[in-house]
Coordinates of C-alpha atoms in Angstrom, one line a residue:
Chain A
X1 CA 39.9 4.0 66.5
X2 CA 42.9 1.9 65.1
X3 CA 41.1 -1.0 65.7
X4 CA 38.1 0.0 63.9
X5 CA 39.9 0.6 61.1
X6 CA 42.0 -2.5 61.2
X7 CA 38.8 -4.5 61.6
X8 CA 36.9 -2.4 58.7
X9 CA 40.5 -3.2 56.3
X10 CA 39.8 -7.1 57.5
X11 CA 36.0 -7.2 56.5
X12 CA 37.5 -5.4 53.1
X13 CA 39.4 -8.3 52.6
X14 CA 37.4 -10.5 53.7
X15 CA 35.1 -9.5 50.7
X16 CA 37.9 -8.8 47.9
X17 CA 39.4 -12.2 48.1
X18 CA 36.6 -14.6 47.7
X19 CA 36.0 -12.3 45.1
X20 CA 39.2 -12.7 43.4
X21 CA 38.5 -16.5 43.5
X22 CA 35.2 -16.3 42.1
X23 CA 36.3 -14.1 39.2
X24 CA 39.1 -16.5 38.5
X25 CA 37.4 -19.4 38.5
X26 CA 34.4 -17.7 36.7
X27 CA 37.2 -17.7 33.6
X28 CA 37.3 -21.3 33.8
X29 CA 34.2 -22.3 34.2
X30 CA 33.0 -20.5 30.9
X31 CA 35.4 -21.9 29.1
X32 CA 34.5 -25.1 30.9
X33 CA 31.1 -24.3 30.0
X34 CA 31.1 -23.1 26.6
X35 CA 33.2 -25.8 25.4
X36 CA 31.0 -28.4 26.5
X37 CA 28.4 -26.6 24.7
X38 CA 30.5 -26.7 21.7
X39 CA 31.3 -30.5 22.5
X40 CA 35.0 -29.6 23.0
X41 CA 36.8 -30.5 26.3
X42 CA 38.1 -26.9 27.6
X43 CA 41.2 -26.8 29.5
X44 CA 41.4 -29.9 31.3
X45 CA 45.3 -30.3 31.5
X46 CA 46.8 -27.8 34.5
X47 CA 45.9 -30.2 37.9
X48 CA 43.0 -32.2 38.6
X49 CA 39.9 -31.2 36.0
X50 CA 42.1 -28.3 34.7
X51 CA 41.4 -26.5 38.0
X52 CA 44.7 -24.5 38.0
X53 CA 44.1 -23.2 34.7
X54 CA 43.3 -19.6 35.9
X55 CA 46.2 -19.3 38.3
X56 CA 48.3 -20.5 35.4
X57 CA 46.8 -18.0 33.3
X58 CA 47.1 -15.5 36.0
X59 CA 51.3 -16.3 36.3
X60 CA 51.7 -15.7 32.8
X61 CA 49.5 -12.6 32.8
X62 CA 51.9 -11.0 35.8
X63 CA 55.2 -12.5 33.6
X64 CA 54.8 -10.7 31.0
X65 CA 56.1 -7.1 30.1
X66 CA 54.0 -4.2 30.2
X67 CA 54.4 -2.3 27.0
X68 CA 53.3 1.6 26.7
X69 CA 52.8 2.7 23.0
X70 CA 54.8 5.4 22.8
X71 CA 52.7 7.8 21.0
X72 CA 50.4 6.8 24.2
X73 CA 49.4 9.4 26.9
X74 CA 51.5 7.9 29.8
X75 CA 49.5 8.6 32.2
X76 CA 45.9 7.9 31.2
X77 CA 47.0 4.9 29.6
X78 CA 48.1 3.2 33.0
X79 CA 45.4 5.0 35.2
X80 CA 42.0 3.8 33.0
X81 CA 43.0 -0.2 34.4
X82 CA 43.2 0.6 37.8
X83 CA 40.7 3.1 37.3
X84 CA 38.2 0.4 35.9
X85 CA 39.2 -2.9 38.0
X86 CA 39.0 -0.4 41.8
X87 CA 35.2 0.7 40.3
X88 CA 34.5 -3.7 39.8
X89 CA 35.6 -3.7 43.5
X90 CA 34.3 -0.7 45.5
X91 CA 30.6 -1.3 44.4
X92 CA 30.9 -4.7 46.4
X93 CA 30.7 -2.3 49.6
X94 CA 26.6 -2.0 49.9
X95 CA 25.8 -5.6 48.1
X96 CA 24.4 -7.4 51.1
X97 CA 25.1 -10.8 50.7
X98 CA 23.0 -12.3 53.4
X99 CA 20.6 -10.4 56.2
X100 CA 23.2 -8.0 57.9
X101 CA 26.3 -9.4 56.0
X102 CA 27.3 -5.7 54.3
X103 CA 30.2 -3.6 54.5
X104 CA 28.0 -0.5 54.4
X105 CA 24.4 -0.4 55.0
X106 CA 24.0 2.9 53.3
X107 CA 20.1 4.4 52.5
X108 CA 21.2 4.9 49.0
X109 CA 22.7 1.7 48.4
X110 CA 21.1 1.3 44.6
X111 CA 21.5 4.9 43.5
X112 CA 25.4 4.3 45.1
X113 CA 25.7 1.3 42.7
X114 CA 24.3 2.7 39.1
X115 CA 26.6 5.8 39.9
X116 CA 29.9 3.2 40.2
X117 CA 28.5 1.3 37.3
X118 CA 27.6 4.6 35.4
X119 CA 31.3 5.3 36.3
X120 CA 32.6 2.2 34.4
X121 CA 32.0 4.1 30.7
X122 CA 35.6 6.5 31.6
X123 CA 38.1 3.4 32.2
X124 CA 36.7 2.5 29.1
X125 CA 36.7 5.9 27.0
X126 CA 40.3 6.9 28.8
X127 CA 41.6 3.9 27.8
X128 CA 40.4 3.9 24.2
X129 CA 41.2 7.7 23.8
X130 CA 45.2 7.1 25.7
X131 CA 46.5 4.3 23.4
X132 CA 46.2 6.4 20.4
X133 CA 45.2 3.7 18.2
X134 CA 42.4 3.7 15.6
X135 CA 41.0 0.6 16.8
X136 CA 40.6 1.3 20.5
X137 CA 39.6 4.4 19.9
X138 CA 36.6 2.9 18.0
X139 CA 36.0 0.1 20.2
X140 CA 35.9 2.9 22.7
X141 CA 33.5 5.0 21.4
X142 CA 30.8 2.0 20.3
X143 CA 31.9 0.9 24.2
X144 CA 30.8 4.1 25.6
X145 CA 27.1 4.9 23.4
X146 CA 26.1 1.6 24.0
X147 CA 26.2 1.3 28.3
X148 CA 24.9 4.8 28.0
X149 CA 21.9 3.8 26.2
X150 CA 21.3 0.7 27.9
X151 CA 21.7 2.5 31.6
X152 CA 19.2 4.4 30.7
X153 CA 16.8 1.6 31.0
X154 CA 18.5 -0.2 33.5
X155 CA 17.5 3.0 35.4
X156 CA 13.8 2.9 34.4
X157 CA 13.7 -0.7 35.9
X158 CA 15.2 0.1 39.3
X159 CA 12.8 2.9 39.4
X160 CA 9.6 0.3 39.0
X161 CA 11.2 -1.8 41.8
X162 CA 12.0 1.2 44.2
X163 CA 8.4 2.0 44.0
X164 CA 7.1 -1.4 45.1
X165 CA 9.8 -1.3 47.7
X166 CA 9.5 1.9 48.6
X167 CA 13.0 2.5 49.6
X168 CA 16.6 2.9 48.6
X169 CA 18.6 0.6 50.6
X170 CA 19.3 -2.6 49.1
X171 CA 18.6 -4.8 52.2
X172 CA 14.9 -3.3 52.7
X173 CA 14.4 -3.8 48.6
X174 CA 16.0 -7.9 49.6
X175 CA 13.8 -8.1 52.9
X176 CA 10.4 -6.8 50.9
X177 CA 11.0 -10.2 48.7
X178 CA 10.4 -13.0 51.2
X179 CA 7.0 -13.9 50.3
X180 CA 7.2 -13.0 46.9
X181 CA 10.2 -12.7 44.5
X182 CA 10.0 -9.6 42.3
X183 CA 10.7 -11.5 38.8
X184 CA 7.0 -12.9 39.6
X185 CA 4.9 -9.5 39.5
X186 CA 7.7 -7.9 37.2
X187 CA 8.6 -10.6 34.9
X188 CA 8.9 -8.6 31.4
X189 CA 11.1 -6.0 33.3
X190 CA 13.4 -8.7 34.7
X191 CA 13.5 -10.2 31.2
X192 CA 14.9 -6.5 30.0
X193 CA 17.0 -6.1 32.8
X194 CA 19.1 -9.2 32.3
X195 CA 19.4 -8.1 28.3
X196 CA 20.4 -5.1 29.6
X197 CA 22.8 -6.1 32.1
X198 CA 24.2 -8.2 29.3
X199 CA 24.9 -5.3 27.0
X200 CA 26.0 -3.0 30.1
X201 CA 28.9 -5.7 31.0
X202 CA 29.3 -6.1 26.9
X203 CA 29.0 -9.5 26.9
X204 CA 27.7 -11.3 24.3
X205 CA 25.5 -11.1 21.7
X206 CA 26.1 -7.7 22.8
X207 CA 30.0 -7.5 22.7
X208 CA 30.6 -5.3 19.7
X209 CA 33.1 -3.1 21.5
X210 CA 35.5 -6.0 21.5
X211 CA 34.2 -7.7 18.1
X212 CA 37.4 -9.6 17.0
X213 CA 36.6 -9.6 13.4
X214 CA 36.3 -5.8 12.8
X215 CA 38.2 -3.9 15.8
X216 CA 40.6 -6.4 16.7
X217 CA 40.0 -6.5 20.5
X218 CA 38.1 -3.3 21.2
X219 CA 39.3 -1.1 23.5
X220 CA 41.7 -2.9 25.0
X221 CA 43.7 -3.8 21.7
X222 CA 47.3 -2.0 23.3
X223 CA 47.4 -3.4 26.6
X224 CA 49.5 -6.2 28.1
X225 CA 50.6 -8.1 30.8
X226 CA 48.8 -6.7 34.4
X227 CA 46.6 -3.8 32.4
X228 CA 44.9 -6.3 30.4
X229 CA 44.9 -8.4 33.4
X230 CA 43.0 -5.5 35.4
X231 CA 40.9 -4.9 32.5
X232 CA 39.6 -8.6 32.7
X233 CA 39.0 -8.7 36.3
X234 CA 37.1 -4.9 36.2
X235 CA 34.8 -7.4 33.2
X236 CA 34.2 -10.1 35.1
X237 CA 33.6 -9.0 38.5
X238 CA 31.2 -6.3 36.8
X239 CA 29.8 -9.4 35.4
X240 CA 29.5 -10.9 38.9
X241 CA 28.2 -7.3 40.1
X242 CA 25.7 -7.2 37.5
X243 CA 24.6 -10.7 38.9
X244 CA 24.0 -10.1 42.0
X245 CA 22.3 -7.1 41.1
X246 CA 19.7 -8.7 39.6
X247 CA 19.8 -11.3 42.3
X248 CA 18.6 -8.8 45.1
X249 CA 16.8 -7.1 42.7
X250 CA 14.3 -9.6 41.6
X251 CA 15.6 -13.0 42.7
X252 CA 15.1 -12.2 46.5
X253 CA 18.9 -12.0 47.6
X254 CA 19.6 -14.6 50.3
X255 CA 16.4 -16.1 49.9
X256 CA 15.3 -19.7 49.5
X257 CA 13.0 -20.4 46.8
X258 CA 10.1 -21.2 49.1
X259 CA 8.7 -20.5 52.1
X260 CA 9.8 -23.9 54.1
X261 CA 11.8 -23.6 57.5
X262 CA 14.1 -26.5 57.0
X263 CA 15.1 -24.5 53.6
X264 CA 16.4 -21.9 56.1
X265 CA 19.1 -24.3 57.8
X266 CA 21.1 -23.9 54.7
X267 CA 23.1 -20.3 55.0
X268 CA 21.6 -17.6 53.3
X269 CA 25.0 -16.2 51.5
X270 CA 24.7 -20.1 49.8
X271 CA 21.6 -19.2 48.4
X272 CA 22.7 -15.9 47.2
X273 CA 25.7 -17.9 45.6
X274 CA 23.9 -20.2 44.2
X275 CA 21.3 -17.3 42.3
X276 CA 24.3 -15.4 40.9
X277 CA 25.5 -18.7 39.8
X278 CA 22.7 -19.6 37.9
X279 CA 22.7 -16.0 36.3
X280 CA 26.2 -15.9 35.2
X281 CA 25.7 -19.7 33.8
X282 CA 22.8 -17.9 31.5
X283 CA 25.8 -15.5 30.8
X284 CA 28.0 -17.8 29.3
X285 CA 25.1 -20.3 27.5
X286 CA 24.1 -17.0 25.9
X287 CA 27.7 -16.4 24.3
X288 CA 28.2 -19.8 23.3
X289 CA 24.4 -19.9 21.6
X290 CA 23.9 -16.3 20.3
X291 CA 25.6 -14.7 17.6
X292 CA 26.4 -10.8 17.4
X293 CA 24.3 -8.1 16.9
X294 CA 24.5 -5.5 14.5
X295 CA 25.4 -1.7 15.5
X296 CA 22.4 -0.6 14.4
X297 CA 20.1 -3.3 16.0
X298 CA 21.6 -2.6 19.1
X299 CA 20.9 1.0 19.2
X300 CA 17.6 0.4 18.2
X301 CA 16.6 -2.1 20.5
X302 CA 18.0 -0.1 23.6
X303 CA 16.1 3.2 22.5
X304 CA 13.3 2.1 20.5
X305 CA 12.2 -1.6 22.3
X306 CA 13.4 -1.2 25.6
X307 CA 12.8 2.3 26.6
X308 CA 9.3 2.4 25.8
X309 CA 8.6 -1.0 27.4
X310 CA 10.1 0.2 31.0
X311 CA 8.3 3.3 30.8
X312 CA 5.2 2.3 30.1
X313 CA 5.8 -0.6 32.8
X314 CA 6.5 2.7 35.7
X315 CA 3.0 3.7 35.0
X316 CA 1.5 0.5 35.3
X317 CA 3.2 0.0 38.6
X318 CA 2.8 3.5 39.7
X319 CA -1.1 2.9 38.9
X320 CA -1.3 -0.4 40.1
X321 CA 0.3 1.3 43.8
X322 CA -1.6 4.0 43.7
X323 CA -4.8 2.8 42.9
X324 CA -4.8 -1.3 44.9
X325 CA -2.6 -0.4 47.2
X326 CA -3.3 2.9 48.2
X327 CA -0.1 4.1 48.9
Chain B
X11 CA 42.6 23.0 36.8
X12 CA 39.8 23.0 34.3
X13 CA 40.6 26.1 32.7
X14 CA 43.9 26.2 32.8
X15 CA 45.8 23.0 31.4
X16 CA 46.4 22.7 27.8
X17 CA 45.0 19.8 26.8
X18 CA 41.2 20.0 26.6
X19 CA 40.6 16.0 27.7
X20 CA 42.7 16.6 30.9
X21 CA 40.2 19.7 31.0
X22 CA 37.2 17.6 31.0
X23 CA 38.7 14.9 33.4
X24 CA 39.8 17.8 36.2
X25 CA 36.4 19.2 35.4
X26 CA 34.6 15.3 36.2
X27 CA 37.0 15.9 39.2
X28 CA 35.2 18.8 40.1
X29 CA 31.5 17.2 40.1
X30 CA 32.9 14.7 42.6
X31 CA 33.9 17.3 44.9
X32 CA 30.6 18.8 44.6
X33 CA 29.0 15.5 45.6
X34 CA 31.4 15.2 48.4
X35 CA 30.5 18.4 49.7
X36 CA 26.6 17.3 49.2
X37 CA 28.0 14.0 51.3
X38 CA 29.4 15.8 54.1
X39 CA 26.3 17.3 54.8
X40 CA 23.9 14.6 54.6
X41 CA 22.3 14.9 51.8
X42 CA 23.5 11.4 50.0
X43 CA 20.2 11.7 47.9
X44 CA 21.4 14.7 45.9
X45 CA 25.1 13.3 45.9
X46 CA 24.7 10.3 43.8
X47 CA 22.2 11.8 41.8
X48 CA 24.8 14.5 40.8
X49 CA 27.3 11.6 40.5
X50 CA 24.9 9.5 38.6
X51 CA 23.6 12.8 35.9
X52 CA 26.7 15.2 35.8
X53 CA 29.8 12.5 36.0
X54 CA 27.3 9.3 34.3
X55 CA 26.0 11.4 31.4
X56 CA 27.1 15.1 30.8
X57 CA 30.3 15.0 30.9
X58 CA 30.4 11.8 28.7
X59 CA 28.8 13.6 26.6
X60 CA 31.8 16.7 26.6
X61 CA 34.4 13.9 26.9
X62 CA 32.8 12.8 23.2
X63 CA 32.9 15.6 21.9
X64 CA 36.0 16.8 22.8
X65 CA 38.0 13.7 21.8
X66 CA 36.4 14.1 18.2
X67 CA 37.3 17.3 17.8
X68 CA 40.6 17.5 17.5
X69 CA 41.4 21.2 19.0
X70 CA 44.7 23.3 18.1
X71 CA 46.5 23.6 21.2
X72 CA 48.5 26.6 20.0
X73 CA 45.7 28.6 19.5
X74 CA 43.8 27.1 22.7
X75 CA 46.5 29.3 24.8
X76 CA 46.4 32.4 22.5
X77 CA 42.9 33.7 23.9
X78 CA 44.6 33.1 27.7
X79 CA 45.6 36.9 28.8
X80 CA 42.3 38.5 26.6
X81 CA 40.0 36.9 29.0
X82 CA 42.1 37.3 32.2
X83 CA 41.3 40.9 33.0
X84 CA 37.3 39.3 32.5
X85 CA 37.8 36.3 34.8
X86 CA 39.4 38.0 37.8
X87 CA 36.4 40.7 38.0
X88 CA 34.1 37.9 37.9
X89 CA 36.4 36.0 40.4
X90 CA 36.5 39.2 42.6
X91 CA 32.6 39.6 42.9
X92 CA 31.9 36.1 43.5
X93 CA 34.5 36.6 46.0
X94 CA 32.9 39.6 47.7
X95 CA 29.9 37.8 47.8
X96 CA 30.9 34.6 49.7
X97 CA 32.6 36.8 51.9
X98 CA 29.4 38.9 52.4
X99 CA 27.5 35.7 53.1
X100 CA 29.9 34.0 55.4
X101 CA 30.4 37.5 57.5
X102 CA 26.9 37.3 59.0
X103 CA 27.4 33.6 60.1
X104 CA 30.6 32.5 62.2
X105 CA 32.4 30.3 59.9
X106 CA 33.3 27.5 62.3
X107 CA 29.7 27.1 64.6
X108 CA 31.0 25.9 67.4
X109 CA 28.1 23.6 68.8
X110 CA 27.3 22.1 65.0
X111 CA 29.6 22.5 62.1
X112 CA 28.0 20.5 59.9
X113 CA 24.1 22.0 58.3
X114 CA 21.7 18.7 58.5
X115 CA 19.7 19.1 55.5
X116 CA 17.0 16.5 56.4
X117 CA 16.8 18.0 59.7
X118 CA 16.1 21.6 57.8
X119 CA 13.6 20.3 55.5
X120 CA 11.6 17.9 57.7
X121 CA 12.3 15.8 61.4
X122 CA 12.9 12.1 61.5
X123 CA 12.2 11.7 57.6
X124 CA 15.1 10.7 55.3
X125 CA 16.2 13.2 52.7
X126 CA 15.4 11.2 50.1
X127 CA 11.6 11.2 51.5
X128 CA 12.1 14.8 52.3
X129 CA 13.4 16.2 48.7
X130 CA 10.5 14.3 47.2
X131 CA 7.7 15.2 49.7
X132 CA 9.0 19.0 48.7
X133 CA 9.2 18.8 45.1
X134 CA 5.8 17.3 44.1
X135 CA 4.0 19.5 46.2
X136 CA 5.4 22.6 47.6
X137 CA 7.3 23.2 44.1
X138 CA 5.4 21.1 42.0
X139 CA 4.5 23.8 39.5
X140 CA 8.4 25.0 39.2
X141 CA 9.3 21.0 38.3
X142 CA 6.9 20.6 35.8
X143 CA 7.9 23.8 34.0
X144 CA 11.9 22.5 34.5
X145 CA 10.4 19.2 33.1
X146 CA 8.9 20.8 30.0
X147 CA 11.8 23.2 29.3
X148 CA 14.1 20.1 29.1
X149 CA 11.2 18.7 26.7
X150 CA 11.3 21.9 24.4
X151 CA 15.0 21.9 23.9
X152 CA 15.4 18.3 23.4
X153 CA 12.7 18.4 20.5
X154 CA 14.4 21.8 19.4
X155 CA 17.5 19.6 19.1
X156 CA 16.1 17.1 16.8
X157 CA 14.4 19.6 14.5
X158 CA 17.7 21.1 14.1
X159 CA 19.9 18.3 13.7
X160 CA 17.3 16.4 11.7
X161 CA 18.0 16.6 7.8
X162 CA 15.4 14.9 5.2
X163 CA 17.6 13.0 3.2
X164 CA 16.3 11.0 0.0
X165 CA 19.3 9.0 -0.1
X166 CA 18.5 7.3 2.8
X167 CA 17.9 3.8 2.8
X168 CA 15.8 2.6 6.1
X169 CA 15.4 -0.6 7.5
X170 CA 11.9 -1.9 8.3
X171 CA 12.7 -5.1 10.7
X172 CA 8.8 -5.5 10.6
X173 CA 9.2 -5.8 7.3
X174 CA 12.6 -8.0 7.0
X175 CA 11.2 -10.0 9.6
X176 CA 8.4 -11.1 7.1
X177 CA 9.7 -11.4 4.5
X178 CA 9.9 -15.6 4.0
X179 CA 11.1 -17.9 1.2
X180 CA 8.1 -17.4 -1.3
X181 CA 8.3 -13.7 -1.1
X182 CA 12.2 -13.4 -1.8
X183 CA 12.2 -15.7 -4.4
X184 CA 10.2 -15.5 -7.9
X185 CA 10.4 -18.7 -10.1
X186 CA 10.7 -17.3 -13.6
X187 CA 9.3 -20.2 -16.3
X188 CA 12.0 -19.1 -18.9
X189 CA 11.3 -20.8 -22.4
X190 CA 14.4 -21.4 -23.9
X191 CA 15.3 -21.1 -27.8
X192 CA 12.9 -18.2 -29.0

């Protein structure tokens, strides 16, 4: 029993800390990677290519004092970090990164990760609502309607691949794509997915909550020190989350992009890295290319573009099972 | 906890609070279907919805607790009869079964298949009739909704993107041939 447990706590960690890596040097490489696109050098000074940048960054972040607005709720302020960054994390339990290589095979594994991710909107509103301050309250609020809207969508989407799966667990949904990734047959869905997993992770062109010009820094504006620091690792591993996602989802998870058995010698968990790679490298060329939408474009798009498109694409798969397939 | 504290956001969050121990209770019996759906619509949506609306109203606290001891006398007969009737329920059935405590829900509804399966083999066609009414009910108050929070305004300035989108450099801009000195 002990040993379960301890060996359970191990696998836990043994998924939390390349994690941790991978968020940290996700910071660098988009600013790596956006200022080449801007044809400036990026940080290049801390070690060998500027490598240590993000543990630098990481130092100063833990240095620095944590101060609580006073007219703050206490409380809710310092929960809606943890809150956020521990939702980032526990979602990681069901991603399978290669065949078998999950911390829980559960049957619900996609329903279990839109609930975490439809969980992310309260660190958010808490946090706006606790620091008592005009801005984050606002940054909050635009924050909270806009991954509503678009997780409505998102939904629709993962409905049209659970029918041509046929099941909830994420491996069977990864297993179902080894002679045909999904982005093939569902390739205007995927395209709405990724917009969508852009404005559900507010990242640019869709990062109004935080837009620096009008709201200062969104919902965050109040925080310091570890709570900000939480609040950027809860953004970038959703970012990372939101990745892989769409990885299993239509990229065939820990597949190689064809059929060949030397392609196989190579581990699947590299191809798996190498897909949410490429995905999060789209992330950051689309910030440094795109500039920001307007509130009222994005509503539109999310309710007027996007929910139409992905419901009229259920029926077409729905038809397209029912009546070829015979399901 | 919902009732009771003060402050109506703390309200909303022991009532969020709540929905999870709902699920969990859905969890402990099997049915992980109907847990993260209620995770996914009551804690996702709804009560983002109340957490919205209660943060823009800003309610009086003071006369929040006046209406406390009215309603109490209310509240504990209601308490009382749900009590009577979950004691009722439970006197039949031994409360601890020894051999299984816990009630497998997709064993109940049908052998070998998941519940997932199971809750949708049963819905589209045992009670398919019932789900299309709930579905159209849900229809009729969402339209109701609009028509009542929809006010014709002439003020109102819309955006057609069709039409911004077309708009080019010959449409937006008229040469005028002005003739000077007349």
């Amino acid at each position: 029993m002990l040993f379960e447990i301890l060996y359970i706590i191990f696998k836990i960690i043994l998924i939390i800390l390349p994690l941790m890596i991978f968020i940290a040097y996700l910071t660098y490489f988009e600013r790596r990677v956006i200022g080449a696109i801007q044809l400036r050098k990026g940080p290049n000074v801390v070690g060998p290519f500027g490598l240590f940048q993000p543990l630098a960054d990481g130092l100063k972040l833990l240095t620095k004092e944590t101060v609580v607005p006073t007219n703050s709720n206490k409380l809710i302020f310092l929960f809606s970090p943890i809150l956020t960054f521990t939702l980032a994390l526990v979602a990681w339990a069901v991603i399978p990164i290669d065949y078998d290589i999950v911390l829980s095979n559960i049957n619900v594994g996609i329903l279990y990760v839109f609930a975490i991710s439809s969980l992310g909107v309260y660190g958010i509103i808490m946090a706006g609502w606790s620091s008592n301050s005009r801005y984050a309250f606002l940054g909050a609020l635009r924050s909270a309607a806009q991954m509503i809207s678009y997780e409505v969508s998102i939904g629709l989407i993962i409905i049209n691949i659970l029918l041509t799966v046929g099941s909830l667990n994420l491996t069977e949904i990864v297993l179902a794509q080894k002679n045909l990734w999904f982005f093939i047959p569902h390739f205007p869905v995927f395209i709405i997915f990724f917009i969508s997993t852009l404005a559900e992770t507010n990242r640019a062109p869709f990062d109004l909550p935080e837009a620096e010009a009008e709201l200062v820094a969104g919902y965050n504006v109040e925080y310091s020190s570890l709570a900000f620091g939480l609040f950027f690792l809860g953004e970038y591993g959703n970012m990372i989350l939101m990745s892989s996602l769409t990885t299993i989802l239509f990229l065939g998870g820990w597949y190689p992009p064809f059929d060949y058995d030397y392609l196989y010698i190579i581990p699947g968990f590299f191809w798996f890295f190498l897909k949410v790679c490429i995905i999060l490298f789209l992330f950051l060329w689309i910030r440094a290319t795109l500039p920001r939408y307007r509130y009222d474009q994005l509503m539109r798009l999310g309710w007027k573009v996007f929910l139409p498109i992905s419901l009229l694409w259920i029926v077409i798969t729905s038809s397209y099972l029912y009546f070829f397939e015979k399901f | 906890m919902v009732i009771l504290s003060r402050n109506t956001v703390y309200s909303v969050l022991y009532l969020i609070l709540s929905f999870f121990n709902a699920a969990i209770i859905f969890l402990m019996s099997n049915a992980e279907f109907l847990a993260m759906t209620l995770i996914i619509v009551y804690v996702g949506a709804v009560a983002v919805l109340f957490l919205f609306v209660v943060m823009m109203l800003n309610i009086n606290v003071v006369q929040a607790k006046e209406g406390m001891l009215k309603y109490l006398p209310f509240g504990l007969v209601l308490i009382s009869i749900l009590l009577i009737e979950l004691s009722l329920i439970f006197s039949d059935l031994p409360v601890f079964p020894e051999s299984n405590t816990k009630i497998d829900i997709s064993e109940l509804l049908n052998n070998g298949n998941s519940n997932t399966k199971a809750i949708g083999l049963h819905l589209y066609t045992d009670y398919f009739i019932i789900f299309q009414i709930s579905g159209f009910v849900l229809l009729v108050a969402m339209l109701g909704a609009i028509v009542l929070a929809y006010q014709k305004n002439e003020n109102y300035i819309k955006q057609d993107v069709i039409r911004q989108l077309d708009s080019d450099r010959k449409k937006a801009i008229k040469l005028n041939d002005i003739k000077p000195n007349r």
